[in-house]
Structures are given as C-alpha cells and as structure tokens.
Tab-separated table of C-alpha atoms and ligand atoms in Angstrom:
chain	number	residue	atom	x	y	z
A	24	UNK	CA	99.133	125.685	98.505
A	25	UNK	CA	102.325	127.197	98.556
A	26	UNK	CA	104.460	128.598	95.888
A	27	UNK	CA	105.810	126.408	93.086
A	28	UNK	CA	109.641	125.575	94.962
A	29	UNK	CA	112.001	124.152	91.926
A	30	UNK	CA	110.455	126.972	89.438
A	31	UNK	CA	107.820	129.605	88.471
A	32	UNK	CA	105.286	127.593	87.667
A	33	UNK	CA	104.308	124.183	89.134
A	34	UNK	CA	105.415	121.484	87.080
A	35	UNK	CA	102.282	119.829	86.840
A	36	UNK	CA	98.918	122.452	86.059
A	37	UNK	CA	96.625	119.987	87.639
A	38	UNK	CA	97.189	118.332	90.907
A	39	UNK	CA	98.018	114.992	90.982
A	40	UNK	CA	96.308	112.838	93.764
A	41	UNK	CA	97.473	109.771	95.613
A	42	UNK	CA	94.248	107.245	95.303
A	43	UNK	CA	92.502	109.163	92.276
A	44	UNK	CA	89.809	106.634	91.312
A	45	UNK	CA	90.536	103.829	88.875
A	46	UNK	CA	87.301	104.005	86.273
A	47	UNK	CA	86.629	100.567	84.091
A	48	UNK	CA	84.324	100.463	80.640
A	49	UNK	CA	82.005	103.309	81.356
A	50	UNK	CA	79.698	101.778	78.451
A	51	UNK	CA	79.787	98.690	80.882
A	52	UNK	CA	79.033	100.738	83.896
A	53	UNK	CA	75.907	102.935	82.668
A	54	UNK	CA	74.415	100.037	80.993
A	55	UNK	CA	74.726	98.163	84.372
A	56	UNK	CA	73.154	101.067	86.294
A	57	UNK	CA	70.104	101.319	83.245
A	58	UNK	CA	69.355	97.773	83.712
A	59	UNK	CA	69.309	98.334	88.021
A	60	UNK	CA	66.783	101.644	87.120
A	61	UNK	CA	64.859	99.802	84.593
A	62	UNK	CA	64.412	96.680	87.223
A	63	UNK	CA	63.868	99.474	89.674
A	64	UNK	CA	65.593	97.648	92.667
A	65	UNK	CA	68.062	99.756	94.134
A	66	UNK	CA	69.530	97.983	97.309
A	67	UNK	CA	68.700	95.746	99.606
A	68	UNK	CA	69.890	92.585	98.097
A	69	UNK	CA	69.485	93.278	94.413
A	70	UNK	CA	70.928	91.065	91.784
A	71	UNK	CA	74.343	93.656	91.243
A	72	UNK	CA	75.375	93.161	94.717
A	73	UNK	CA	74.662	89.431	94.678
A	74	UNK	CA	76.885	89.227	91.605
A	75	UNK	CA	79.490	91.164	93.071
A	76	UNK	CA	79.524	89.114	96.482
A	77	UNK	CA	79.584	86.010	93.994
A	78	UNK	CA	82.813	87.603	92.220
A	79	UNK	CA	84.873	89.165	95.457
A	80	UNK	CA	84.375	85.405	96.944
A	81	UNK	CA	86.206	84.217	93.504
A	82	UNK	CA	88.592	86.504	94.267
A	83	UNK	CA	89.578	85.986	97.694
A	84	UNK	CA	89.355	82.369	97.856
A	85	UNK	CA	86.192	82.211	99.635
A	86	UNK	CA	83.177	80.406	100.324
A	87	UNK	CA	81.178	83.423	102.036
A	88	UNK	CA	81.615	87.497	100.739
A	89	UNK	CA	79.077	89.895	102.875
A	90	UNK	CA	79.175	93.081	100.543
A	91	UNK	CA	79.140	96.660	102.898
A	92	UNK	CA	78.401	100.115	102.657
A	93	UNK	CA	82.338	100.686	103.005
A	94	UNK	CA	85.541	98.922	104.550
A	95	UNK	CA	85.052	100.506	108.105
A	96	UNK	CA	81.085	99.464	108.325
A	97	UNK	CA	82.933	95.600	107.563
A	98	UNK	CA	85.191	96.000	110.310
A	99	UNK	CA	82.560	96.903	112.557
A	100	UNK	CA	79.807	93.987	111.453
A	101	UNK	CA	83.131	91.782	111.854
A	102	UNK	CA	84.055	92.188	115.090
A	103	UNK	CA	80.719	92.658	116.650
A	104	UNK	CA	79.699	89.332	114.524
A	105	UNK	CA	82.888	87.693	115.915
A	106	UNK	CA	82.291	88.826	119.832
A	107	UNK	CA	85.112	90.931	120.009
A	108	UNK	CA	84.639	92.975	123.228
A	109	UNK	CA	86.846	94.374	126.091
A	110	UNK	CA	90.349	95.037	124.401
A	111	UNK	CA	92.343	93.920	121.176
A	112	UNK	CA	95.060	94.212	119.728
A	113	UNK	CA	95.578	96.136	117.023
A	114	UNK	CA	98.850	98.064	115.297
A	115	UNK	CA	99.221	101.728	115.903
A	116	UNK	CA	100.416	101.630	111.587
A	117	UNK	CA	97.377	101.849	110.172
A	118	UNK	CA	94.547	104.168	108.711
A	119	UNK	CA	92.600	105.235	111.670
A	120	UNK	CA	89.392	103.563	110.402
A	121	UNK	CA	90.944	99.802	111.717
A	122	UNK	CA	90.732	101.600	115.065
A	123	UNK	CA	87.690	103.481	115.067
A	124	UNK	CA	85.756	100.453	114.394
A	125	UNK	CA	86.728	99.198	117.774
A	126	UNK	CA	86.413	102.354	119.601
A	127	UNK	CA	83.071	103.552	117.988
A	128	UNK	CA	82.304	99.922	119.644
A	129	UNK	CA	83.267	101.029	123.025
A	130	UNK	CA	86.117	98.489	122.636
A	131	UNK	CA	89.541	99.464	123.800
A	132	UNK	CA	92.597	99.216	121.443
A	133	UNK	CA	95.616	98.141	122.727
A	134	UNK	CA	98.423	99.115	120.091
A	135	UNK	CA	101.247	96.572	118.862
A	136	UNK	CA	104.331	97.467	117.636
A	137	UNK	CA	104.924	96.788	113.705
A	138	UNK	CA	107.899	94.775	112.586
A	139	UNK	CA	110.929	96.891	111.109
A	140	UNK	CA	111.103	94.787	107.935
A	141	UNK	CA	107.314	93.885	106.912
A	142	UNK	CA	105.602	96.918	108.898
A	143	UNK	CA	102.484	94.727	109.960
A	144	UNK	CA	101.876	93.939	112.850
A	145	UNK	CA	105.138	92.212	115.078
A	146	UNK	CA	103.710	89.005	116.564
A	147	UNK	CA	106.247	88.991	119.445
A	148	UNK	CA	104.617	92.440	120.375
A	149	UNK	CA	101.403	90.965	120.596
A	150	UNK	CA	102.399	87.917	122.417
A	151	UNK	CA	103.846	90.443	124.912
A	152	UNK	CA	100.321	92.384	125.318
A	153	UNK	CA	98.194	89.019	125.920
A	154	UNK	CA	96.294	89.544	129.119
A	155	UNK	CA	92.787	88.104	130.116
A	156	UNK	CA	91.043	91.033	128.703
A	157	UNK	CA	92.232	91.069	125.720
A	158	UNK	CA	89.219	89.262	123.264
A	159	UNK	CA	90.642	89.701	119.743
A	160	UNK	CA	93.499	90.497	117.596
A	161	UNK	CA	93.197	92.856	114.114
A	162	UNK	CA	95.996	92.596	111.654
A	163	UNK	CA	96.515	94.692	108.813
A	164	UNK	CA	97.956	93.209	105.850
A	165	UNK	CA	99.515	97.386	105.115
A	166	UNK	CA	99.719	98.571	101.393
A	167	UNK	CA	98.894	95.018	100.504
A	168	UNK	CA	101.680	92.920	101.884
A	169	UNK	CA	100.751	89.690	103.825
A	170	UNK	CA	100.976	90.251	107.658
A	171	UNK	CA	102.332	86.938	109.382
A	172	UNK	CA	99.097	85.376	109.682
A	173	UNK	CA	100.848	82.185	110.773
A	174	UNK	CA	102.422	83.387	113.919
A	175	UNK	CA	99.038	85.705	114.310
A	176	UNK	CA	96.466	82.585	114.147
A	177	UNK	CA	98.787	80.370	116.664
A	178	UNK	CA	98.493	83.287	119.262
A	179	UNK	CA	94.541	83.690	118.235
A	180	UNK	CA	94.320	80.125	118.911
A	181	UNK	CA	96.216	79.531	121.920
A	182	UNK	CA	94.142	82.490	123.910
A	183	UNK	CA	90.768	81.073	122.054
A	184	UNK	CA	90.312	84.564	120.662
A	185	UNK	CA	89.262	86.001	116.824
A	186	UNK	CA	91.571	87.099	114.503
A	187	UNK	CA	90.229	89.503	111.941
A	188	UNK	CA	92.221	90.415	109.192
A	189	UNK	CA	92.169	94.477	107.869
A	190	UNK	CA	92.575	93.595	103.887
A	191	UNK	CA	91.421	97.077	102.532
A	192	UNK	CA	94.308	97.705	101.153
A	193	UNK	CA	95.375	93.534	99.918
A	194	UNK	CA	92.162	92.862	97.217
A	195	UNK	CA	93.497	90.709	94.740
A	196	UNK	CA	97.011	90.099	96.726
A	197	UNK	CA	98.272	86.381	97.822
A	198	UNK	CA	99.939	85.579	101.144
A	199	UNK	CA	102.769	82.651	100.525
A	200	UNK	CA	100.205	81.822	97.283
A	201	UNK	CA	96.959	81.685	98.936
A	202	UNK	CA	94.829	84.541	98.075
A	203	UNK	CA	94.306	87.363	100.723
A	204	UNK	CA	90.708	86.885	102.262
A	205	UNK	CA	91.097	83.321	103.465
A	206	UNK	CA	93.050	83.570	106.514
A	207	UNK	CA	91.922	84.193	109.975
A	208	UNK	CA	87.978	83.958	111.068
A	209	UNK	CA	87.461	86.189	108.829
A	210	UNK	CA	88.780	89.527	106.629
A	211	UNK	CA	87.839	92.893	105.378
A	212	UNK	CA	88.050	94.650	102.054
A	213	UNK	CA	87.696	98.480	101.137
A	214	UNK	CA	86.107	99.016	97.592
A	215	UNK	CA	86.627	103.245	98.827
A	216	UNK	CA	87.169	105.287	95.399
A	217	UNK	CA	90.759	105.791	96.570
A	218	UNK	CA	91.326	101.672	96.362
A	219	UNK	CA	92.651	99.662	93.444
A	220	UNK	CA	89.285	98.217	92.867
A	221	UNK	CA	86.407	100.677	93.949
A	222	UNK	CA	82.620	100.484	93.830
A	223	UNK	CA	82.273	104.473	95.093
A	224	UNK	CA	82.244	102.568	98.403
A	225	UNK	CA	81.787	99.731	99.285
A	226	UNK	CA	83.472	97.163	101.684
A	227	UNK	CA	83.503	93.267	102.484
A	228	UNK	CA	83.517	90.652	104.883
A	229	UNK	CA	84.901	87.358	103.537
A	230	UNK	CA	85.378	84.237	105.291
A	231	UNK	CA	84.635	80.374	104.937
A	232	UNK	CA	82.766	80.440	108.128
A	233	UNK	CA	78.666	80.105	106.836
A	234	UNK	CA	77.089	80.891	110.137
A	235	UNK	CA	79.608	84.094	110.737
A	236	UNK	CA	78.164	85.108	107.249
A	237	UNK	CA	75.202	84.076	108.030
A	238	UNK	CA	75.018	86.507	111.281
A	239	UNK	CA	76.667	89.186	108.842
A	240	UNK	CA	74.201	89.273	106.507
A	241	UNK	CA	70.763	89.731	109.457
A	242	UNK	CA	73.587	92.138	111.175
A	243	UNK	CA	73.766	94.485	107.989
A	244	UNK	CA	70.151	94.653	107.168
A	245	UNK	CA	68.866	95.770	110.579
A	246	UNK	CA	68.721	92.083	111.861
A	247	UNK	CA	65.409	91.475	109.904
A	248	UNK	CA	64.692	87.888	110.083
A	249	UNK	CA	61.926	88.574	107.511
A	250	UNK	CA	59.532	90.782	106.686
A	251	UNK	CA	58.420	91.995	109.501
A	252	UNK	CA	60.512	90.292	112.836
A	253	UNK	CA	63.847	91.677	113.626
A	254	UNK	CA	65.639	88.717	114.937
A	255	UNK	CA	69.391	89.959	115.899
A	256	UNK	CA	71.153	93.143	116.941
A	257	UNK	CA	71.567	95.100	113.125
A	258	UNK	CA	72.341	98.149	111.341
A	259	UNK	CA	72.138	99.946	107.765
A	260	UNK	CA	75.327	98.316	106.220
A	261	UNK	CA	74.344	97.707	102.951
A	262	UNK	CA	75.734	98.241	99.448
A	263	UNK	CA	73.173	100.119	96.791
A	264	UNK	CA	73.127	98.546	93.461
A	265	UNK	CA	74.926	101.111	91.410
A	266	UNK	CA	77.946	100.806	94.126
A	267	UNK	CA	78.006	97.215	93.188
A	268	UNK	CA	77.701	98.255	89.337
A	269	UNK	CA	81.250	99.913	89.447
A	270	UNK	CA	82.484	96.981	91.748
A	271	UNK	CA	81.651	94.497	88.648
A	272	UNK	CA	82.720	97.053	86.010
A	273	UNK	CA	85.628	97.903	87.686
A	274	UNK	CA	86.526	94.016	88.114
A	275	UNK	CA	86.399	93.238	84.432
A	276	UNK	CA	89.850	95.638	84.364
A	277	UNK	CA	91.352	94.342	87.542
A	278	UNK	CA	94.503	93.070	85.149
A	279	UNK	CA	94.682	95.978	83.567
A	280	UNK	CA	95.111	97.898	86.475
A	281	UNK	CA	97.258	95.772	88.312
A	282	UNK	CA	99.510	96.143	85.291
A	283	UNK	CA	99.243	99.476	85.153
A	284	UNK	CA	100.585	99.794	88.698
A	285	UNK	CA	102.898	97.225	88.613
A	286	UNK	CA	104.617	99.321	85.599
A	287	UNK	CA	104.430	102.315	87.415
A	288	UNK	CA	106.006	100.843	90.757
A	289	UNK	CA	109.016	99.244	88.807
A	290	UNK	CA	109.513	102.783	86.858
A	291	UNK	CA	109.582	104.683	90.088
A	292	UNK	CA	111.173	102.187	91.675
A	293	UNK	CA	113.980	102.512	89.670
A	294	UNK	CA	114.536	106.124	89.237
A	295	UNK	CA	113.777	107.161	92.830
A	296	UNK	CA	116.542	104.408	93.716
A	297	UNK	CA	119.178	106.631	91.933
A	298	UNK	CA	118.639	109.338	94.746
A	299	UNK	CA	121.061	108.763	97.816
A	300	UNK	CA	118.944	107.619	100.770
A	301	UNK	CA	115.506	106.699	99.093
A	302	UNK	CA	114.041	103.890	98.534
A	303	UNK	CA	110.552	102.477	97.504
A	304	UNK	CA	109.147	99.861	99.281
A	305	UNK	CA	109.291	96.361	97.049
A	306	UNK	CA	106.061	94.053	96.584
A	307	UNK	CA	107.951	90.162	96.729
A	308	UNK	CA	107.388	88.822	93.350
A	309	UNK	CA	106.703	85.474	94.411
A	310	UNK	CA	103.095	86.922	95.433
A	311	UNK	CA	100.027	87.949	93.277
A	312	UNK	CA	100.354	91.888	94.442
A	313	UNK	CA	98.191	95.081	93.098
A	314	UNK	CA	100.946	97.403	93.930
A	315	UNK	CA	98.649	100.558	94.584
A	316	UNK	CA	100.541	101.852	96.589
A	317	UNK	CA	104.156	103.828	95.741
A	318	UNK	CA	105.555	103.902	99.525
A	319	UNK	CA	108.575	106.260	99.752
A	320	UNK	CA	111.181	105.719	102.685
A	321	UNK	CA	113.291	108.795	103.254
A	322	UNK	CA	116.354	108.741	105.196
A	323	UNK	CA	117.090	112.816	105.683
A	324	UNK	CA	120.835	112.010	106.902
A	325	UNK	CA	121.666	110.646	103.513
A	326	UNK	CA	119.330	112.564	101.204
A	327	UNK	CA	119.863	115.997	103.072
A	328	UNK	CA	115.876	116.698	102.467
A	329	UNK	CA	113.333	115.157	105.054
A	330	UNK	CA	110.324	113.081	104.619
A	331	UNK	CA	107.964	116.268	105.298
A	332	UNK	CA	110.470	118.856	103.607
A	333	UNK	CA	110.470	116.428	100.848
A	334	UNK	CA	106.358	116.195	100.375
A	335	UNK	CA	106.340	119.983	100.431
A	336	UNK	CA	107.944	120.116	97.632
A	337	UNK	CA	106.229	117.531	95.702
A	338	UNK	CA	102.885	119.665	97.053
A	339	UNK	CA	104.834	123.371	95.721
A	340	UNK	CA	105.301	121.463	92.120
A	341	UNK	CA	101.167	119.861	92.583
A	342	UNK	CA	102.353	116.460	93.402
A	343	UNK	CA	99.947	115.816	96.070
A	344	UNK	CA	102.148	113.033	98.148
A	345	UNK	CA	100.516	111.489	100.868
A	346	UNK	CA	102.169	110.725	104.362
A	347	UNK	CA	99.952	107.666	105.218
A	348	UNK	CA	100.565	106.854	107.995
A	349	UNK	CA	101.085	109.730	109.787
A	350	UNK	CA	101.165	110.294	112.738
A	351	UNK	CA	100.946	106.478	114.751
A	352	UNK	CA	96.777	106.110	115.532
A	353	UNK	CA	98.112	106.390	119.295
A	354	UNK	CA	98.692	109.577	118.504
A	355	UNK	CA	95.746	111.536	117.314
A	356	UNK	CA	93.812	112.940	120.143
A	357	UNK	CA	90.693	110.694	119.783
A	358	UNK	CA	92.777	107.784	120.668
A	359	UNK	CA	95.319	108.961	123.255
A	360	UNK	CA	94.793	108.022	126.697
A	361	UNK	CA	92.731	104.766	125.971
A	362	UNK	CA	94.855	102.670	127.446
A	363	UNK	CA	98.737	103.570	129.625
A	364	UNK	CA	101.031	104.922	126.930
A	365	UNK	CA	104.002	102.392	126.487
A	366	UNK	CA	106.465	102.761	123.559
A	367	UNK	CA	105.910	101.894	119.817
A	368	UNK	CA	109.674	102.755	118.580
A	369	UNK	CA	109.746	101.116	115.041
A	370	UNK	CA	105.980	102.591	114.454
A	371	UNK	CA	107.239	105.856	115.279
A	372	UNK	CA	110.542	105.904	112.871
A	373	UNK	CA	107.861	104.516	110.143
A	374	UNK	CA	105.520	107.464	110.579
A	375	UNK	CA	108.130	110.176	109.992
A	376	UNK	CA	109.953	108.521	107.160
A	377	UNK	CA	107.466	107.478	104.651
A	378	UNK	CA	105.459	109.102	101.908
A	379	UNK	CA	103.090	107.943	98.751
A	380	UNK	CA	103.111	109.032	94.986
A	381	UNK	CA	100.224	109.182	92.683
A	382	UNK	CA	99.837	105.895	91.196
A	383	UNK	CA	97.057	103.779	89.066
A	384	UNK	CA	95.498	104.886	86.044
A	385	UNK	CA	95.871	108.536	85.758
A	386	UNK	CA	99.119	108.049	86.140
A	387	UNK	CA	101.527	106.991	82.945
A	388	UNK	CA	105.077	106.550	82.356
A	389	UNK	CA	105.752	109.937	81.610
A	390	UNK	CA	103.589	111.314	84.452
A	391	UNK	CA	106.051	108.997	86.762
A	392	UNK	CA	109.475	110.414	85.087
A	393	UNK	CA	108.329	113.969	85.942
A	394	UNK	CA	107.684	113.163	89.253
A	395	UNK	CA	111.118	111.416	89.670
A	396	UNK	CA	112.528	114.432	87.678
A	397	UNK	CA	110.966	116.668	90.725
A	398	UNK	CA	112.414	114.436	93.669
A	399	UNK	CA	116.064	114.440	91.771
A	400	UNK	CA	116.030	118.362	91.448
A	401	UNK	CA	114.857	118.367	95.140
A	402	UNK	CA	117.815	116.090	96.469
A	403	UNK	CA	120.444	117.863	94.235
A	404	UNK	CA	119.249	121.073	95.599
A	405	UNK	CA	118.950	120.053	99.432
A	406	UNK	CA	120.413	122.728	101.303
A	407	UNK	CA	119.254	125.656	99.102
A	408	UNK	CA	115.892	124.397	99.756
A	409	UNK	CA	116.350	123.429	103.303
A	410	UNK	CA	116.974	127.600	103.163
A	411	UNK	CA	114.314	128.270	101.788
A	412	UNK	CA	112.008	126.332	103.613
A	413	UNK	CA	113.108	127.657	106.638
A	414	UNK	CA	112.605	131.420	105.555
A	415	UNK	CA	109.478	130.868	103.942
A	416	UNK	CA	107.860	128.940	106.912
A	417	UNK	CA	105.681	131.115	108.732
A	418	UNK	CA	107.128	130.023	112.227
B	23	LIG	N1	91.420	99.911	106.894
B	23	LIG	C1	92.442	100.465	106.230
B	23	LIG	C2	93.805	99.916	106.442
B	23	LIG	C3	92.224	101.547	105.368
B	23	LIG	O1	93.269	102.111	104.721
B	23	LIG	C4	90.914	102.014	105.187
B	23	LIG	C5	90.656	103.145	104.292
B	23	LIG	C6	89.855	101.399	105.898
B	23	LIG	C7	90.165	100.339	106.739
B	23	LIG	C8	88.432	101.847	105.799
B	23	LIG	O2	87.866	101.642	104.517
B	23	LIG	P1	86.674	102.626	104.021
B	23	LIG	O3	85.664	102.739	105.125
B	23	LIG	O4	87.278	103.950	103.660
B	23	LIG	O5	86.108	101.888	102.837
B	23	LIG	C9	91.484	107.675	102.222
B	23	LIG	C10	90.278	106.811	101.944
B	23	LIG	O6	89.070	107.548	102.133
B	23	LIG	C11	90.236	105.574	102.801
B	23	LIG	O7	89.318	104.679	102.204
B	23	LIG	C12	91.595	104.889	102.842
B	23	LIG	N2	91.619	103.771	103.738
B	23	LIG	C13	92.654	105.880	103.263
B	23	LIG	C14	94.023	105.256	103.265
B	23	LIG	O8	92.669	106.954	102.336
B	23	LIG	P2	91.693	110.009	103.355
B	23	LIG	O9	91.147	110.600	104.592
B	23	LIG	O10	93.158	110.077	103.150
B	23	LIG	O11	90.878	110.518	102.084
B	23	LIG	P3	91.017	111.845	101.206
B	23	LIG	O12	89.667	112.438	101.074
B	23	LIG	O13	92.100	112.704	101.762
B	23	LIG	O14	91.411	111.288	99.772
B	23	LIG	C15	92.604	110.593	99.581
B	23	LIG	C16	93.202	110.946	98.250
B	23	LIG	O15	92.417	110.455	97.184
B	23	LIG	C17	93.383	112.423	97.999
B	23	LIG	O16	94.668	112.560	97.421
B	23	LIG	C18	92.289	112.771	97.006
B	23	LIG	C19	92.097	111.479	96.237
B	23	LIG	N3	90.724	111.269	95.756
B	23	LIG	C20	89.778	110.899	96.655
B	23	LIG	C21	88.511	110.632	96.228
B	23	LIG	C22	87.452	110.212	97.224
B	23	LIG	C23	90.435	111.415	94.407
B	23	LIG	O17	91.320	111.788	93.617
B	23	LIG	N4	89.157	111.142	93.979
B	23	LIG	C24	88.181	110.746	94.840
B	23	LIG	O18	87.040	110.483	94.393
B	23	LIG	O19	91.270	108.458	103.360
C-alpha cells in the first residue's frame, strides 16, 4: 500500500473495507448454531435453511425461495433450470459472476449496453441483439436499483425466451412498489458476507413458478429423487445450516441496517456533493431501497482528480474504495473474444468514472465525515497531487 498522500500518517490506522460484513445478535446467532449441533443436522435440508427459505420468500414477495451455496451457484441452477442455452443477453456492467454462470455453462454471452441514466441494462440494446440464437435474457437490477423489467419481460415474451433477474445486490429493494424477487421467471439473491444481508454465503432462487422450484430443489441436491434414485441432472448447491443461522440472525436487523445505510448514504451524499464534479448516485425514495452501496461518479474535468487518482488516495489514507465495476466483463481476458467485439460506449464511460465507499455497520457518522474530509483535501489539492502521483508512479 502506498504511502499515506494528504499526511504522515494514514488517517484511518485500520483499513476500512467496502462490503465489511454486517453481524446481527451474536447471542441469537450461537444459540441458533448450538441448537443445529445439538440436533446434529448440518445441511441437507435442515430446519435453519427451511426457515430461512420460508423468510427470504416473505421478503421478496414470493411463493417459492430455493436457498444456495452462494449467488453465482443460483444463477447457474437458474438458467440451467430455465433452459437457457446457446446465447443471452446479458450487460457488460456487472460483477463478473452474472457472466461466469453462463460461460462456466458453455453458454455464450452476448453483452448489452447499460442505459446512461439507470445503468441496467438498456432494453433498446437488447432489442437490437435479438437473433434466433439468442435463448435468454439476464438483467441486473445494479447496486439495488430496479432494472426496467417491463420493457425486459415484453422482449422475453415476444421471442418466447426466460428472463432471469441478477438481484444480488436488490434483497429487500422494491421495483415501482413491488418487492424485488417477483419479476421475471425467476431471480437471484447473494447472501455473500460482503452483502447487506449475509449468511457467510449463501444465495437464492425465488420465483412463483412451483415446478421451476420444484426442478431447483432435485437440481441442487444432486438430482436425488429419493434415497437412493437420482432422477434429474444435479449438483452440490446447498446451504449448511449455520449459513442459514446468520441468514435468520442477520434478518432480525434487516431495519437496522437499512437505516444504518440509508443515514450513511444521505451524510455522504451531502458532503461529497459540495466537491465540484462529484456526485453520489441517489436511491428514488419512492422505493423500499437498502442503500449498500455508496457509488461515487467522478468527472476529472471538473474535479481536476480522476476516478483512479482519486481511489489512490482514499487507499494512501486506508480508505479501501472499490472501483466495481471495473473494467466492462467484455473486457477481462476470460471473456474477450466470445462473441465479435461491437461497442458498449455508455458501459465504458461508467467503468472509468465510478468508485464505492465503505458503508453499513462499521461505518458511523463520524467514520463518513472523515472520509468526506479526505476527498475535500484531495480535490482542493488536485494538481499538487496530480504531481505527485505522477513522480511517485513507478512508470
Ligand atoms: N451477481 C452480482 C451482480 C454480484 O455482485 C455478485 C457478487 C454475484 C452475482 C455472485 O454472488 P456470490 O456468488 O458472491 O454470492 C465481492 C463479493 O465476493 C461478491 O459476492 C460480490 N458480488 C462482489 C461485488 O464483491 P470481490 O472479488 O470484490 O471480493 P473481495 O474479496 O475483494 O472483498 C470485497 C470487499 O469486502 C473487500 O473490501 C474486503 C471486504 N470483506 C470481504 C469479506 C469476504 C470484508 O471486509 N470481510 C469479509 O468477510 O467480490
């Protein structure tokens, strides 16, 4: 790490992390996980994960919840469940996970464009990308904002293809007042450490379709149709019974830590808005949000610092801002070349202007006012640390 860049010492002794772990009632939590040891039923179907399926379905609005080893492990039971095959659609603005589902599938992505104002997915790119081969659409509903699931479905529907919904980031969110996890044929949570709500990790598929759950549920258990026959194609996706333990413990504070976040995203909001050429990304208040996630845009002609100067920083003073997402999926090497490059202009500008801050509960209100404090010092000081950076860089 380099050098602290404002002062002598880092501001902060410890570093601070985007996505450290919200932790509910511990008390709750180790009592939970006694009971599980006591019982001694670990996983495969115990009574935690059931209650935790029965609570996520609450949530999301939801007649079916298929608990999962993780977020990615749901995406891939999903779209194998749904018969996604050959190509789909998917935006390049997203954690690489959304694609490697489809790829470790042997499916070919074929990136969208995001729209300049939401940054999900822009419907009139995918309408442009509809060919025969394409079998499925993924949208991401990014940093917990609704994609336009309207528009999305109509497409879906008019080609007779799935639409699966990414939701890792949207537990707990609404889209025009109807919870997140009831739109398309079915969505995807992450309950990763790093999430708003986490079970260590843990994913879900929810949707009100009972056979597609039904097929889930044989899918993530190694297809066993009972004890001994194995009745359709499977795999170890299952959540253990002390990951479900922190997903229930963890619930019980969900209001808590939404307003935890929601404080610390109107406090940031506000002072990082007092800086020429920033801005934080808003959450509409007409919507149920959880706000975890403090999204930065950085225009460099206005502030005189860019995006990545900007993060470096943050790193020097042990801020440990986060450049999600960065760079476009179509760019890392594992995905390039799947399919004729063809230009995703507003994904690009998003990748190199946007950065997160440490937010949730490790984080207070005098945590966030150091870390404005930082930024302000930064942009006041632009070109003296534009100089610097440029001497000190070992290029
Ligand atoms: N779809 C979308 C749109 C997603 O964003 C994700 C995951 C998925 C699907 C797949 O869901 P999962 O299969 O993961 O359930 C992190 C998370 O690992 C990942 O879950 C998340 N999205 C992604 C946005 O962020 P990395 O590679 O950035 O993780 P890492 O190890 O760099 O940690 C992130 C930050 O969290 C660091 O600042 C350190 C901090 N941290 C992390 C852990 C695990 C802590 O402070 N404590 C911890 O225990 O992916």
């Amino acid at each position: 790490m380099s050098l602290a860049i404002l002062g002598d010492e880092p501001v902060f002794s410890h570093p601070l992390h985007v996505g450290c772990p919200n932790i509910g009632d511990r008390s709750r939590l180790i009592a939970r996980i006694n009971a599980a040891l006591d019982r001694r039923w670990l996983t495969n179907g115990g009574p935690l994960v059931e209650e935790f399926e029965a609570a996520v379905a609450e949530v999301a609005g939801v007649s079916e919840c298929v608990v999962t080893s993780n977020g990615t492990a749901a995406l891939e039971l999903a779209i194998r469940a749904l018969g996604m095959s050959g190509q789909v659609i998917v935006p390049s603005f997203t954690f690489s996970a959304t694609v490697h589902a489809l790829t470790w599938q042997r499916i070919t992505p074929v990136f969208a464009d995001i729209d300049p104002v939401t940054l999900n997915v822009d419907p009139a790119d995918v309408e442009c990308l509809m060919t025969p081969d394409v079998k499925g659409i993924i949208g991401v509903h990014l940093w917990g904002r609704g994609c336009d699931v309207e528009s999305l479905s109509a497409i879906a529907n008019q080609h007779q293809i799935p639409l699966l919904l990414d939701a890792a980031h949207a537990f707990g969110c609404t889209y025009q007042r109807r919870p997140v996890g009831s739109f398309g044929d079915a969505e995807i949570f992450s309950f990763h450490g790093t999430k708003f709500i986490n079970s260590f990790e843990g994913g879900a598929v929810v949707t009100n379709n009972r056979s597609l759950a039904e097929r889930l549920r044989l899918m993530r258990n190694f297809g066993f149709g009972g004890y001994d026959d194995v009745v359709h194609l499977g795999t170890n996706g299952k959540m253990n019974e002390a990951e479900a333990a922190m997903g229930l413990t963890n619930l019980e504070s969900m209001s808590e830590f939404v307003d935890r976040n929601r404080a610390n995203h109107e406090l940031y909001s506000k002072l990082i808005e007092s800086n020429p050429g920033l801005q934080v990304l808003s959450y509409t208040p007409a919507e149920n949000q959880n706000y975890q996630y403090v999204v930065v845009d950085v225009q460099p002609e206005v502030c005189g610092l860019s995006r990545d100067q900007l993060v470096e920083v943050l790193f020097s003073e042990n801020v440990l801002a986060r450049r999600y997402f960065y760079p476009g999926v179509h760019r890392m090497s594992a995905f390039r070349g799947l399919t004729p490059p063809r230009p995703l202009p507003v994904t690009e500008s998003f990748c190199e202007r946007l950065f997160q801050l440490p937010t949730g509960m490790s984080i207070d209100a005098a945590t966030v006012r150091s870390v404005c404090d930082i930024i302000r010092k930064a942009i006041d000081r632009a070109p003296e640390i534009v100089k610097h950076l440029q001497t000190s860089s070992p290029d």
